PDB file of C-alpha atoms and ligand atoms in Angstrom:
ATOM      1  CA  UNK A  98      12.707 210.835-105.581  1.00 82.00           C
ATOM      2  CA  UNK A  99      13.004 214.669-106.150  1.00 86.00           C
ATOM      3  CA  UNK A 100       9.628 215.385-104.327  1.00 89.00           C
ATOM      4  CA  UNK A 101      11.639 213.373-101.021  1.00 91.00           C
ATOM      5  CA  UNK A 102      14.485 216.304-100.875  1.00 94.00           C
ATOM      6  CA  UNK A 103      12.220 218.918-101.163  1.00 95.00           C
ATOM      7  CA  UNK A 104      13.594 219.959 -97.716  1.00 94.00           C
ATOM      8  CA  UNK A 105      17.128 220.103 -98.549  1.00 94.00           C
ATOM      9  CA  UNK A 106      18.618 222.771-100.580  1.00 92.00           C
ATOM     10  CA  UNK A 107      21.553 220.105-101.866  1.00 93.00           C
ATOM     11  CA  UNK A 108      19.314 218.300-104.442  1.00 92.00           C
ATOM     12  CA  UNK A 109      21.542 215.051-104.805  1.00 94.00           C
ATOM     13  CA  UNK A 110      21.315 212.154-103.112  1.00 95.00           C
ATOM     14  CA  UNK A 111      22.821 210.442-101.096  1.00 95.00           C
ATOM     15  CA  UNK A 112      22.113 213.061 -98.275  1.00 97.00           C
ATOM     16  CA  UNK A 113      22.881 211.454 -94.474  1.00 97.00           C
ATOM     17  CA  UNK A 114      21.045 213.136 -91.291  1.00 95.00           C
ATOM     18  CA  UNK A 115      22.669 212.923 -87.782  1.00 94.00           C
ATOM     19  CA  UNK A 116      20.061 213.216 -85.213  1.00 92.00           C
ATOM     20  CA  UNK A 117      17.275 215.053 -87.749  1.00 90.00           C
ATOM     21  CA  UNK A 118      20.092 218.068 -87.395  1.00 91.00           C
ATOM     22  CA  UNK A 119      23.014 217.628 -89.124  1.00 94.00           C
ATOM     23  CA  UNK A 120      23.189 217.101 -92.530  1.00 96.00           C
ATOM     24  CA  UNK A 121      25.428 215.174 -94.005  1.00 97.00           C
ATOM     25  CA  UNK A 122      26.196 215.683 -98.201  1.00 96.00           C
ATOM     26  CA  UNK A 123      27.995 213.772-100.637  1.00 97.00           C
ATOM     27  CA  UNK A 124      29.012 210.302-100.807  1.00 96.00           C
ATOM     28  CA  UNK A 125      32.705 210.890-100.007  1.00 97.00           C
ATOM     29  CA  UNK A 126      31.880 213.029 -97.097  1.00 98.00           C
ATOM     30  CA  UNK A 127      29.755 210.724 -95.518  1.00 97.00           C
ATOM     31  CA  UNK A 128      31.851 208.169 -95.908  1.00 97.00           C
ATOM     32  CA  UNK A 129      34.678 210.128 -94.597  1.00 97.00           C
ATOM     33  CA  UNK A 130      32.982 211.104 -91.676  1.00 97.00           C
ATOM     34  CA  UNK A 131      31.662 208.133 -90.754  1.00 95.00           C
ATOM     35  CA  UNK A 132      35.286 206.629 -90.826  1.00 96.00           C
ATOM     36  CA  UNK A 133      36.598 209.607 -88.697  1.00 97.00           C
ATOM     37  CA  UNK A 134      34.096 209.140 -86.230  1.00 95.00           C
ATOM     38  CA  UNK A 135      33.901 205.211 -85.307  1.00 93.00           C
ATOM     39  CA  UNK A 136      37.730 206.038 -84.512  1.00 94.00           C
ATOM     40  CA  UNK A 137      37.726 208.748 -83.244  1.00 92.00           C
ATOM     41  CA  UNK A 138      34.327 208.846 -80.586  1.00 86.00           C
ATOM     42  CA  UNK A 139      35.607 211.413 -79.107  1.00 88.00           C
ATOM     43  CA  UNK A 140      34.743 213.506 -81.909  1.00 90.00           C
ATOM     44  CA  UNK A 141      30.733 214.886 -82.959  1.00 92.00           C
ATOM     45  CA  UNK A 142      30.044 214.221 -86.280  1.00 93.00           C
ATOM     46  CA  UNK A 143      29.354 218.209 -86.556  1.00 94.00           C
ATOM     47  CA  UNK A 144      32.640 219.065 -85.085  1.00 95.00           C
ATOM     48  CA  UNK A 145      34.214 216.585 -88.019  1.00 97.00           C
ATOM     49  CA  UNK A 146      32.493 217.935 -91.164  1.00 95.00           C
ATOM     50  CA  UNK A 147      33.403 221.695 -90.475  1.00 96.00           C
ATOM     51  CA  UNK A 148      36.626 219.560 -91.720  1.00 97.00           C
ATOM     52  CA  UNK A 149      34.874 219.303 -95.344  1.00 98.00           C
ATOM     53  CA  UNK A 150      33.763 222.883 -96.133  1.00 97.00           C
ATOM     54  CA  UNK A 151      31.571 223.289 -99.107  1.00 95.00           C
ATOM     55  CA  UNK A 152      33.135 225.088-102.065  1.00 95.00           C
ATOM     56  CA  UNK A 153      30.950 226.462-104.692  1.00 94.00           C
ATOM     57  CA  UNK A 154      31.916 227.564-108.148  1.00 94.00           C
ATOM     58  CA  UNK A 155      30.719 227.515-111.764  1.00 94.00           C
ATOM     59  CA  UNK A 156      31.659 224.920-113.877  1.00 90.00           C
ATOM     60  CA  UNK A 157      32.696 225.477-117.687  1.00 88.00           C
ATOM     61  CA  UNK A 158      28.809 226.250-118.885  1.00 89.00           C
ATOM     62  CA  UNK A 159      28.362 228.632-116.397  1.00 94.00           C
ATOM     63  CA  UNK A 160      26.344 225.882-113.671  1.00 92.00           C
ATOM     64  CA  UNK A 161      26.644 226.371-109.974  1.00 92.00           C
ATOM     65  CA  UNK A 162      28.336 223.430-109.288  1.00 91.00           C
ATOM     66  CA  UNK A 163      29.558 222.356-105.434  1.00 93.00           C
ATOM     67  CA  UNK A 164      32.619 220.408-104.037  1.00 95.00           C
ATOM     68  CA  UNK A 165      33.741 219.107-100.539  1.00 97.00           C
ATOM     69  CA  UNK A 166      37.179 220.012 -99.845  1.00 97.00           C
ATOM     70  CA  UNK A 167      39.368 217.247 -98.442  1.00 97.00           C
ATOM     71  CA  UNK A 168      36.465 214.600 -99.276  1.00 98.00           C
ATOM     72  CA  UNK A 169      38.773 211.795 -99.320  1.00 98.00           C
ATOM     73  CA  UNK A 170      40.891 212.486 -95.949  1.00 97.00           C
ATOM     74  CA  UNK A 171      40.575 211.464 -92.934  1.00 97.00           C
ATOM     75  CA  UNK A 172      40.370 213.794 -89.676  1.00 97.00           C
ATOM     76  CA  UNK A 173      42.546 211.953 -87.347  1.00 96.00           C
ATOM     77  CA  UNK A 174      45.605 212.546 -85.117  1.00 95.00           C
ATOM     78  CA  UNK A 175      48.832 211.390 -85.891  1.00 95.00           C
ATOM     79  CA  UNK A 176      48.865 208.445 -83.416  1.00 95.00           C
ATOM     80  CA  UNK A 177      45.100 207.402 -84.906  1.00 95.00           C
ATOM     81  CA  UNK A 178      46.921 208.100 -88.704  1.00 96.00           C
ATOM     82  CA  UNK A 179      49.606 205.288 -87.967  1.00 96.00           C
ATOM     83  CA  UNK A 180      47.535 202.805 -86.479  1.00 94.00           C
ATOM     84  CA  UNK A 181      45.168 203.047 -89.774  1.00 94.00           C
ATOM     85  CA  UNK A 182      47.957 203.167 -92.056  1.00 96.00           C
ATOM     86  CA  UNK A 183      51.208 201.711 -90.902  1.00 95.00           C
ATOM     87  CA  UNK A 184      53.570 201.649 -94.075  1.00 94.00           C
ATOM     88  CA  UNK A 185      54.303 204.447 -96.620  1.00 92.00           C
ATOM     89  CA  UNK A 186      51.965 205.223 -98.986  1.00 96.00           C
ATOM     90  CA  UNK A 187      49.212 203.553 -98.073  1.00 97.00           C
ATOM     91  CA  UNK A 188      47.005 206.711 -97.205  1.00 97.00           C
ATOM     92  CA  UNK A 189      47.900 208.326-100.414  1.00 97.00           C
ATOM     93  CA  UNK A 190      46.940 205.251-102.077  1.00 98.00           C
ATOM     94  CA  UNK A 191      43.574 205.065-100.665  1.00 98.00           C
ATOM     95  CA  UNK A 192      42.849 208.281-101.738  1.00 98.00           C
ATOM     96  CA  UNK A 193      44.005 208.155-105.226  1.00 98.00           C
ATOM     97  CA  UNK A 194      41.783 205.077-105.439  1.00 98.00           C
ATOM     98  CA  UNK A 195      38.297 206.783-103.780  1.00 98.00           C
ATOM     99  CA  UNK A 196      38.818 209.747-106.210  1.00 98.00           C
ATOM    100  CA  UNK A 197      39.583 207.201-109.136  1.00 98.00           C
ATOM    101  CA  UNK A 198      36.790 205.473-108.502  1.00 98.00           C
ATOM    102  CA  UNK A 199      34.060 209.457-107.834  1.00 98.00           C
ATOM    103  CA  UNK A 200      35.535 211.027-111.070  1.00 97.00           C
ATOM    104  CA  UNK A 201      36.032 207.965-113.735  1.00 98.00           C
ATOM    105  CA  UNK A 202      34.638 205.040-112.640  1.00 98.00           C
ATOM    106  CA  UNK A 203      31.627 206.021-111.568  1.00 98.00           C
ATOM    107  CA  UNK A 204      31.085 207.832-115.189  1.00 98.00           C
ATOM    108  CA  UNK A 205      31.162 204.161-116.830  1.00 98.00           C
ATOM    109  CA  UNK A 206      27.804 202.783-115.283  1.00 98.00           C
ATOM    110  CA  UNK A 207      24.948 205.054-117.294  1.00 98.00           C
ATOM    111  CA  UNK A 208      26.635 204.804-120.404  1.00 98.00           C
ATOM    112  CA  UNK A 209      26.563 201.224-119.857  1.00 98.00           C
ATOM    113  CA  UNK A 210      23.940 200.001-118.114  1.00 98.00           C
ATOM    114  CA  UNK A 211      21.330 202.457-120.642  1.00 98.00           C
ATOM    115  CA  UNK A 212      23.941 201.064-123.802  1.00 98.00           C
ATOM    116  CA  UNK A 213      20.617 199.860-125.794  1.00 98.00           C
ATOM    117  CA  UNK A 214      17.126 200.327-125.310  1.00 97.00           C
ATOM    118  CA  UNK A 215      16.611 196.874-124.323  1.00 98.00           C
ATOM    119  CA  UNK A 216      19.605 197.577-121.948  1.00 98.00           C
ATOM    120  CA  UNK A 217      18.016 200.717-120.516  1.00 98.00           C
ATOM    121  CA  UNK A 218      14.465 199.260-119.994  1.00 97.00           C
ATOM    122  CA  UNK A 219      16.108 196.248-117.962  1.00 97.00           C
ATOM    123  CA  UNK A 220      17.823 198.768-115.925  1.00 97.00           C
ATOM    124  CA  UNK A 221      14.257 200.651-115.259  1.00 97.00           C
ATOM    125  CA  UNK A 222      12.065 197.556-114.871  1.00 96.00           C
ATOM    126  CA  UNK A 223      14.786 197.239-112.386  1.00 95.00           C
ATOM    127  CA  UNK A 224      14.817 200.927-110.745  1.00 93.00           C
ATOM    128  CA  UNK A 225      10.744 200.638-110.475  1.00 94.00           C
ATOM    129  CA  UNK A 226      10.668 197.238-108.882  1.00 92.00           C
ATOM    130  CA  UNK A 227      12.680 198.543-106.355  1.00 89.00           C
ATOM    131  CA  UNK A 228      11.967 202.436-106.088  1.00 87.00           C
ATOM    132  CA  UNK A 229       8.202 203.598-104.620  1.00 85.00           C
ATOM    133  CA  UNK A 230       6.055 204.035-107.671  1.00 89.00           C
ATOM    134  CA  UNK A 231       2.063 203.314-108.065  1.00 90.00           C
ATOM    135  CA  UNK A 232       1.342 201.399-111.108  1.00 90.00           C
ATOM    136  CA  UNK A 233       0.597 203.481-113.138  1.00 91.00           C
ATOM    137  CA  UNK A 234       3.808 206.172-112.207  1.00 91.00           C
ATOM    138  CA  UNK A 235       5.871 202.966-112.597  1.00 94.00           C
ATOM    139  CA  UNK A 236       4.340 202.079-115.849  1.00 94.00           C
ATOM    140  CA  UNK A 237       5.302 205.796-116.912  1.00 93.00           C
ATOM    141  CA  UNK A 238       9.088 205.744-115.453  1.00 92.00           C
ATOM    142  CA  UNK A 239       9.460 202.363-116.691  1.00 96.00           C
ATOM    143  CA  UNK A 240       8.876 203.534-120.406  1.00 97.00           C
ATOM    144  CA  UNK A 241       9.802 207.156-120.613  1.00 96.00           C
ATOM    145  CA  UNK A 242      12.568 206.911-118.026  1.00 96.00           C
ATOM    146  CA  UNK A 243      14.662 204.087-120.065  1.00 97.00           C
ATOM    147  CA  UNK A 244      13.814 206.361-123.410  1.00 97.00           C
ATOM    148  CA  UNK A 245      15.517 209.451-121.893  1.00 97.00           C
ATOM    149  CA  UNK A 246      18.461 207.932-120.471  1.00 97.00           C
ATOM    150  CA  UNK A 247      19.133 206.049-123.417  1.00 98.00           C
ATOM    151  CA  UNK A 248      20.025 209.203-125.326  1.00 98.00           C
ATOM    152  CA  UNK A 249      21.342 211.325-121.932  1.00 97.00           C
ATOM    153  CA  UNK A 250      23.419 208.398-121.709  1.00 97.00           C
ATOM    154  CA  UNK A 251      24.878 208.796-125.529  1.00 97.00           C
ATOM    155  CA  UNK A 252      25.909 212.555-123.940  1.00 97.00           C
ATOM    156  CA  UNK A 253      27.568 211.160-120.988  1.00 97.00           C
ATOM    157  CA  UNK A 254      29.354 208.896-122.878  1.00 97.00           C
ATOM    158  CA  UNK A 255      30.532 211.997-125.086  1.00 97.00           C
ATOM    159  CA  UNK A 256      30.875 214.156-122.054  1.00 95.00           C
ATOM    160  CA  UNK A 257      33.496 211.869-120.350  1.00 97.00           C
ATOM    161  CA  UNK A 258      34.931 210.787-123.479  1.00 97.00           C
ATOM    162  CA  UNK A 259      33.949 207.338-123.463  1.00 98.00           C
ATOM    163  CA  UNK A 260      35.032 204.991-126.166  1.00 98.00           C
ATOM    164  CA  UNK A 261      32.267 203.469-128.627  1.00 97.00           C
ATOM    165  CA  UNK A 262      32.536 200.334-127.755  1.00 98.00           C
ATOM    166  CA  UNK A 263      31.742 202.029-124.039  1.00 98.00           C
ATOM    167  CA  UNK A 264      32.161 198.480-122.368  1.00 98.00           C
ATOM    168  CA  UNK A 265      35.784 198.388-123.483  1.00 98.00           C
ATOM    169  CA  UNK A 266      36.321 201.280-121.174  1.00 98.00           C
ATOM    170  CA  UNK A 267      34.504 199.650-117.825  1.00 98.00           C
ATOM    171  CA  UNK A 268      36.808 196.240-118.511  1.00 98.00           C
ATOM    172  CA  UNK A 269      39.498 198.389-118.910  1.00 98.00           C
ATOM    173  CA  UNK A 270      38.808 200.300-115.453  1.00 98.00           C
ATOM    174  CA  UNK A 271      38.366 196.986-113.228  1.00 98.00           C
ATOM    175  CA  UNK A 272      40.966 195.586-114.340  1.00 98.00           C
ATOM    176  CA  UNK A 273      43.645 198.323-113.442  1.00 98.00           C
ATOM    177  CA  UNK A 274      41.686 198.344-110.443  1.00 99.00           C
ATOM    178  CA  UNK A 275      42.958 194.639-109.970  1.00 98.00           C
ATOM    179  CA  UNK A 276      45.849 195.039-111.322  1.00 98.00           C
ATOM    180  CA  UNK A 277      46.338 198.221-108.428  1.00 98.00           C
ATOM    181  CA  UNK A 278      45.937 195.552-105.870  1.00 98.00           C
ATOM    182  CA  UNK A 279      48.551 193.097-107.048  1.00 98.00           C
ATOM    183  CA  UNK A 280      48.560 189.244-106.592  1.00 97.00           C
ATOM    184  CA  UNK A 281      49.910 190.036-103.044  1.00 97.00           C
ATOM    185  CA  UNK A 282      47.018 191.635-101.355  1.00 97.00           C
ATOM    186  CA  UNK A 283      43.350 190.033-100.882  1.00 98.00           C
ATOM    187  CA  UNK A 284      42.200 193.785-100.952  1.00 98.00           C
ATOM    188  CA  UNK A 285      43.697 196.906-100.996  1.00 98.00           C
ATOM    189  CA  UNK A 286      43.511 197.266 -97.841  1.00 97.00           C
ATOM    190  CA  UNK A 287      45.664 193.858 -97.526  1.00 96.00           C
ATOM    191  CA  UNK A 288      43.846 191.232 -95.512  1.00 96.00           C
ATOM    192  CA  UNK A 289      40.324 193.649 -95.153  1.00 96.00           C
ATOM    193  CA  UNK A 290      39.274 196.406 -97.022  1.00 97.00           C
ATOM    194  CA  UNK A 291      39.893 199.697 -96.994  1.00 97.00           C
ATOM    195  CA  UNK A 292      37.318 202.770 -98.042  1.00 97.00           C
ATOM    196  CA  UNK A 293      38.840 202.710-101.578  1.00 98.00           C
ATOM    197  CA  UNK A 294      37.905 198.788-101.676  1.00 98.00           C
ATOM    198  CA  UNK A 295      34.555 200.040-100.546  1.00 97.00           C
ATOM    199  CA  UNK A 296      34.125 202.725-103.003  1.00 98.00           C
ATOM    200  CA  UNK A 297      34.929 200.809-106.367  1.00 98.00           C
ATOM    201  CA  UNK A 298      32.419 197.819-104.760  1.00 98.00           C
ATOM    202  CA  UNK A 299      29.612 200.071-104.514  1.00 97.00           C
ATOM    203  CA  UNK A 300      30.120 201.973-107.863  1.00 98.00           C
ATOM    204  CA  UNK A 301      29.828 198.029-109.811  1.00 98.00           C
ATOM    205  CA  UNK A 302      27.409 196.688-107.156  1.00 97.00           C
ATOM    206  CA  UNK A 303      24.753 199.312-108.813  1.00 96.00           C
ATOM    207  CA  UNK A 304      25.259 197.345-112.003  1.00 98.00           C
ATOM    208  CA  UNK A 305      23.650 193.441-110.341  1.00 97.00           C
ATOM    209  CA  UNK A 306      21.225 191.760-111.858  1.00 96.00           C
ATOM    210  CA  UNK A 307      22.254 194.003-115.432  1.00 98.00           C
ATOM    211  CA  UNK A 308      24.003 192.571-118.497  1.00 98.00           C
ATOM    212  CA  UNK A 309      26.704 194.854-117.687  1.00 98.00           C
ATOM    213  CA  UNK A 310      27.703 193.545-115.001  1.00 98.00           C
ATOM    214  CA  UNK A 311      27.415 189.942-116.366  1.00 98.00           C
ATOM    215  CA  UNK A 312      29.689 191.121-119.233  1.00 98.00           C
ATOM    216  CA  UNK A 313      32.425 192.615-116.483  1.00 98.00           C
ATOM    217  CA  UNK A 314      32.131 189.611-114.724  1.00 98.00           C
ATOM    218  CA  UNK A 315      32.953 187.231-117.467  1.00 98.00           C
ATOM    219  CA  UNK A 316      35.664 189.627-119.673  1.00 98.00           C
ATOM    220  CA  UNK A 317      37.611 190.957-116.560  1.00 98.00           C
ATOM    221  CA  UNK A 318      39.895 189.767-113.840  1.00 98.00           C
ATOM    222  CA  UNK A 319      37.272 191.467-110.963  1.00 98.00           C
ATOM    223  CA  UNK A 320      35.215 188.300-110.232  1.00 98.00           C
ATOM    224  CA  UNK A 321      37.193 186.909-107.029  1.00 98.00           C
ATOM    225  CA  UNK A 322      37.968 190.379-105.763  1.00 98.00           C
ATOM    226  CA  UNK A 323      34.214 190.975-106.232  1.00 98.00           C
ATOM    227  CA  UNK A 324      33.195 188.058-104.536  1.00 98.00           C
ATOM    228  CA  UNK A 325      35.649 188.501-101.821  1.00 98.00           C
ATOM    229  CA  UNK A 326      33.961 191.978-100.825  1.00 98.00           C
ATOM    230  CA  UNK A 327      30.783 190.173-100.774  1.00 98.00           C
ATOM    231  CA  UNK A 328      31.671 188.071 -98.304  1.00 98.00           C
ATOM    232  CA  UNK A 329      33.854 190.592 -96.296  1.00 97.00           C
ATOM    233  CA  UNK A 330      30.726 193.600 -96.448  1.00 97.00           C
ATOM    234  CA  UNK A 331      28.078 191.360 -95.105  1.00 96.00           C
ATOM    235  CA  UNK A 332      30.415 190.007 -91.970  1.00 95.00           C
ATOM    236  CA  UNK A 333      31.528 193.980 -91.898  1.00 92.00           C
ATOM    237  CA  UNK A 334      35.267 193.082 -92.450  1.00 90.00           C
ATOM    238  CA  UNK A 335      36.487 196.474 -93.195  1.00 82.00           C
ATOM    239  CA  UNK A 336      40.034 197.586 -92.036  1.00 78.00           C
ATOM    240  CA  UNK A 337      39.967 198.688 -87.909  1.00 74.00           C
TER     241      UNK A 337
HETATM  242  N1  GSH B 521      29.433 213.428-105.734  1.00 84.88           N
HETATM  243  C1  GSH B 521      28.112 213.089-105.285  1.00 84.88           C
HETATM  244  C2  GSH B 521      27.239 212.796-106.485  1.00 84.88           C
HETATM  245  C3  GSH B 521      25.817 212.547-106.109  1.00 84.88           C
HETATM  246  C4  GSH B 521      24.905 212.404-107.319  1.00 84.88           C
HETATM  247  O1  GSH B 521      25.235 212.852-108.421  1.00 84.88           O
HETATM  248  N2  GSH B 521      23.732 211.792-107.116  1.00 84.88           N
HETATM  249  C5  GSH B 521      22.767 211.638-108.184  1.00 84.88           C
HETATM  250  C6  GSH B 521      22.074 210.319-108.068  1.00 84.88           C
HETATM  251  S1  GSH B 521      23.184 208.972-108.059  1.00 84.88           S
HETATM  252  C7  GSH B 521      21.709 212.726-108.042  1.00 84.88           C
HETATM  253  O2  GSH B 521      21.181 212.890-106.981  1.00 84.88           O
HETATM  254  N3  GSH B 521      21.447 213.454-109.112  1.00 84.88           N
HETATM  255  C8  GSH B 521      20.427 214.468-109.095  1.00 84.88           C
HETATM  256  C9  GSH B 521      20.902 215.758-109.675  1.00 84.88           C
HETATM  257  O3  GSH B 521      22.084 215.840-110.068  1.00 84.88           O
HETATM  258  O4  GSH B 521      20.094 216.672-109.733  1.00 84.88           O
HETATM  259  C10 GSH B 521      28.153 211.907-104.341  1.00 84.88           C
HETATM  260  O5  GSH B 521      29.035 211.055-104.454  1.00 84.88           O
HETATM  261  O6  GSH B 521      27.318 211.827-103.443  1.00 84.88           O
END
C-alpha cells in the first residue's frame, strides 16, 4: 500500500532493501543485480547498482518520469560473460526479450484482467483476499477499486494502443513469445531459464486464478512453456 512507502521517495513498488541500507528500485534492476551478484560474490550489491544510474526526465505531458540505465545488462567480466552466454546472440536476445516483456507485455494485463466489471471485481475480490485490508477497507477497495480500474483500464488500453478486442493482443504476445523460443529449446534459456524466461512468467503469473489467464491458456500455444516454468521456479532451475 501507498501508506507502506511512505519512507521512500521512489513511490513504486517493487522496492528491494539490502541490509535496511541500500535500496534497491525497479523490477529490472533488482533483478539485474541480483543476477550480477550470485555470480559475481565478489561484488557488494552497492558497488553493482552505481552500474544502473537513475535518469530522470519528463515524459510527453510534462510528468517527472525516472529510468534505470542499462536495466537489462549484466555487470560481469568477460570470462563471467562467456560462461553465462556461450554462443552468439544469446545476451542480446535476453535482453530484447526482458524489455519486450517491461514495455509491451506487461501493458496487456490491466486492460485485461479489469476488461468488464465482472472481470475487474474478480480481479479485486482477488487483490483484497490477498492484500492487508480490515473489513470494512476491503469492502471499500473491493467495490470502488474494480469501478476505477475498469475505466483507467479503457485509458490504458487507448494509451498503449491496444486493440478492442484487447485479448486478441495478449494471445498475440505469448504466442510470439513461443514462437521466439522455437520447437528446439525447452526455454529460452535452452534446457533452464534465463531472466527473460523469468520476466514474461511473472508478467502472466499476475493473471492466476483470472479468466484471463484461463482464456490465454486455452487460445494460445503458452500452456507447456507455462507449466514448464512452474516446475523449473519452484526447484529454482534457472540458468547457472
Ligand atoms: N518499471 C517498474 C514499474 C513499477 C510499477 O509501475 N509498479 C506499480 C505497481 S505494479 C506501482 O507501484 N505504481 C504506483 C505508481 O505508479 O504510483 C518496475 O518494473 O518495477
Amino acid at each position: 500500500m501507498r501508506k507502506e512507502i511512505k519512507w521512500s521517495t521512489y513511490r513504486k513498488v517493487p522496492i528491494l532493501m539490502v541490509d535496511e541500507e541500500v535500496q534497491l528500485n525497479d523490477s529490472s534492476v533488482i533483478i539485474s543485480s541480483i543476477k550480477t551478484h550470485l555470480i559475481s560474490k565478489d561484488k557488494s550489491v552497492s558497488e553493482i547498482i552505481r552500474c544502473y544510474p537513475e535518469l530522470k526526465s519528463k515524459n510527453d505531458s510534462g510528468k517527472e518520469v525516472v529510468e534505470y540505465m542499462n536495466k537489462y545488462w549484466l555487470m560481469l567480466s568477460e570470462a563471467d560473460t562467456l560462461l553465462m552466454y556461450p554462443e552468439k546472440g544469446m545476451q542480446k536476445e535476453e535482453m530484447k526479450w526482458r524489455q519486450w516483456a517491461d514495455d509491451w507485455l506487461v501493458h496487456l494485463i490491466s486492460p485485461n484482467v479489469y476488461r468488464t466489471t465482472g472481470e475487474a471485481l474478480a480481479s479485486f475480490d482477488y487483490i483484497v483476499r490477498e492484500g492487508k485490508f480490515g473489513s470494512f477497507e476491503g469492502f471499500f477497495a473491493k467495490y470502488v477499486g474494480a469501478a476505477a480500474m475498469f475505466i483507467i483500464s479503457k485509458r490504458l488500453k487507448n494509451r498503449h494502443n491496444l486493440q478492442d478486442d484487447v485479448r486478441q493482443d495478449l494471445y498475440k504476445a505469448v504466442n510470439d513469445w513461443i514462437a521466439a523460443i522455437g520447437k528446439q529449446r525447452k526455454f529460452m534459456g535452452g534446457d533452464r531459464p534465463n531472466l527473460a524466461d523469468l520476466s514474461v512468467y511473472g508478467v502472466l503469473r499476475v493473471m492466476e486464478g483470472l479468466q484471463a489467464f484461463d482464456d490465454m491458456m486455452k487460445n494460445t500455444k503458452v500452456k507447456h512453456w507455462y507449466k514448464r516454468m512452474q516446475r523449473a521456479t519452484q526447484n529454482h532451475e534457472g540458468r547457472q
